[in-house]
GROMACS .gro file of C-alpha atoms in nm:
model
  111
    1UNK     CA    1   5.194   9.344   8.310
    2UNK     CA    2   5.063   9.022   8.461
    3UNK     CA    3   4.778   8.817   8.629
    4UNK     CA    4   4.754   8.905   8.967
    5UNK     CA    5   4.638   8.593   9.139
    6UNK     CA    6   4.431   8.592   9.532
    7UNK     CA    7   4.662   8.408   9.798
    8UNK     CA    8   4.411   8.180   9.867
    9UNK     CA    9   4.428   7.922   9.631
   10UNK     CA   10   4.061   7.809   9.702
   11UNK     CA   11   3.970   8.101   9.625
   12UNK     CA   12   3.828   8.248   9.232
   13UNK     CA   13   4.095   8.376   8.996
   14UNK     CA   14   4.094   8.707   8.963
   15UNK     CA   15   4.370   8.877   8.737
   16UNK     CA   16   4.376   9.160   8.522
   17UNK     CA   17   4.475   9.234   8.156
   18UNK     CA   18   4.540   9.552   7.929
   19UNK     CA   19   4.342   9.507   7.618
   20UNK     CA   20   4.201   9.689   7.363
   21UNK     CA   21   3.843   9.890   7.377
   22UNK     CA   22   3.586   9.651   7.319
   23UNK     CA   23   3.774   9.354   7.470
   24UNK     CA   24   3.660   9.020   7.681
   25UNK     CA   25   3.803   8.710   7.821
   26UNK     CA   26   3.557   8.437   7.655
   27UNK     CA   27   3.746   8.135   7.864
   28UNK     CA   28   4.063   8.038   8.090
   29UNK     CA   29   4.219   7.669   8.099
   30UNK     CA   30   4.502   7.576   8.304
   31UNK     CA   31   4.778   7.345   8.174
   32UNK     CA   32   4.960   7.048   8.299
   33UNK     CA   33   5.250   7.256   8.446
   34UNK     CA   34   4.993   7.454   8.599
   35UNK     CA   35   4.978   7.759   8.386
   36UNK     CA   36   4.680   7.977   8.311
   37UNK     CA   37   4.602   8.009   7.930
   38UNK     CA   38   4.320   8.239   7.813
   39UNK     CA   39   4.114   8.368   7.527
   40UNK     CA   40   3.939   8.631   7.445
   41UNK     CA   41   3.828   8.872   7.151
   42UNK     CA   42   3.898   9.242   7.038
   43UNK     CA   43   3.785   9.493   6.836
   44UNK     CA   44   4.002   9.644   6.584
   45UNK     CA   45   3.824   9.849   6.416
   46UNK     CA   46   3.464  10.016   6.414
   47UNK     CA   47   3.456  10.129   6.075
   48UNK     CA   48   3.612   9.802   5.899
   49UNK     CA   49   3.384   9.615   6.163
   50UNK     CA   50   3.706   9.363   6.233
   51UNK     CA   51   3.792   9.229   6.519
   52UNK     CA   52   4.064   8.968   6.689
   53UNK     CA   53   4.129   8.695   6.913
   54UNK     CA   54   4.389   8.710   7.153
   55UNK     CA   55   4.543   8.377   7.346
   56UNK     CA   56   4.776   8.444   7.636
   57UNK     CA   57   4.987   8.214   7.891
   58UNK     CA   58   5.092   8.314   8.181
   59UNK     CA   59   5.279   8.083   8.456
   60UNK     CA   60   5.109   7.959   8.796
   61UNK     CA   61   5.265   8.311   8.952
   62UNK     CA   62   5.085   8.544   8.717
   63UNK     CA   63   5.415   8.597   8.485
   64UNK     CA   64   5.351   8.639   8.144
   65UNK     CA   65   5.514   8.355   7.901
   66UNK     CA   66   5.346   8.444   7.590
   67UNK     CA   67   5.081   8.603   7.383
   68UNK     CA   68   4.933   8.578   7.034
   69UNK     CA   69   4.688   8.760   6.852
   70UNK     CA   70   4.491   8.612   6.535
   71UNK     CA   71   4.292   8.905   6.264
   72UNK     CA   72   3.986   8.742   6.047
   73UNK     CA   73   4.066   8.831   5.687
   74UNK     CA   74   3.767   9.000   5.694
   75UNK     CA   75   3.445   9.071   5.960
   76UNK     CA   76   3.450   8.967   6.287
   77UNK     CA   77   3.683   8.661   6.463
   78UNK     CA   78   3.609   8.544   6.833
   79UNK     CA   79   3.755   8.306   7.005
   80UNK     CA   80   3.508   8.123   7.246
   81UNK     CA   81   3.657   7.866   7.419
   82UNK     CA   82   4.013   7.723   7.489
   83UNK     CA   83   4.162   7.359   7.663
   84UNK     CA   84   4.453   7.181   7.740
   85UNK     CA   85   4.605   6.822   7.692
   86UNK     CA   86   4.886   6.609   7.881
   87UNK     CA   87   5.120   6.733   7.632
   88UNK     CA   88   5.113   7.136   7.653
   89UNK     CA   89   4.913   7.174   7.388
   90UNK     CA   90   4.686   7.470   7.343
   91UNK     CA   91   4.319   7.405   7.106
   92UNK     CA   92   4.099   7.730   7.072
   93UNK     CA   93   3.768   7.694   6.969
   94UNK     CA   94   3.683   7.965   6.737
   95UNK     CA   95   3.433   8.151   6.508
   96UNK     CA   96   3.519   8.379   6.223
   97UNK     CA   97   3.308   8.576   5.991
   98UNK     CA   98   3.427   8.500   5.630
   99UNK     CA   99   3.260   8.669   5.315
  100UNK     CA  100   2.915   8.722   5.532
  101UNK     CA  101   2.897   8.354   5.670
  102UNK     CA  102   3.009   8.211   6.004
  103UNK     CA  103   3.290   7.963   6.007
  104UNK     CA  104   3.332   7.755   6.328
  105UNK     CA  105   3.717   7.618   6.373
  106UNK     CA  106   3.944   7.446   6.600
  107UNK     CA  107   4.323   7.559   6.617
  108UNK     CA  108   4.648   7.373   6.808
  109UNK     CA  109   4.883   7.572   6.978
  110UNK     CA  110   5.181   7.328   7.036
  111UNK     CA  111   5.413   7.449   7.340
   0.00000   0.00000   0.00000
């Protein structure tokens, strides 16, 4: 399953994404080849109160390329914003629950 993109290319983005219950797109970049990179959070689990952040690529056509998934040690993990460089680099923006307190981070996702 991939994005499904509009033919106009003036037009929004709209695509569409299996995930898990609980689940949201927090932000979409697109990369220098044109690609469309987002990220988003999921819960994993009610009782454990955990959740994850998923990245994703996909190319300019919708295809997939690639997907990731990162699970907070403990609590709650959401990703909450995502960019590109020149390069094909990937940095998420990130926040992560860790032994009650809130832990803001930045990770690189080389291509």
């Amino acid at each position: 399953m991939g994005l499904r993109f509009l033919a106009d290319p003036a037009a929004i983005l709209l695509c569409s994404e299996k995930a898990a219950t609980d689940a949201g797109s927090i932000d979409v970049a697109i990369d220098v080849d044109g690609n469309v990179v987002i990220v988003g959070s999921e819960l994993v689990s009610t009782s454990s109160n955990t959740s994850r952040i998923r990245l994703a690529k996909y190319k300019n056509d919708g295809t997939p390329t690639w997907s990731t998934t990162y699970v907070a040690a403990s609590g709650y993990a959401w990703g909450t914003g995502i960019a590109t460089d020149s390069w094909g680099n990937i940095y998420v923006v990130g926040l992560e629950q860790v032994s009650g307190e809130n832990d803001i981070w930045v990770r690189k996702y080389a291509p």
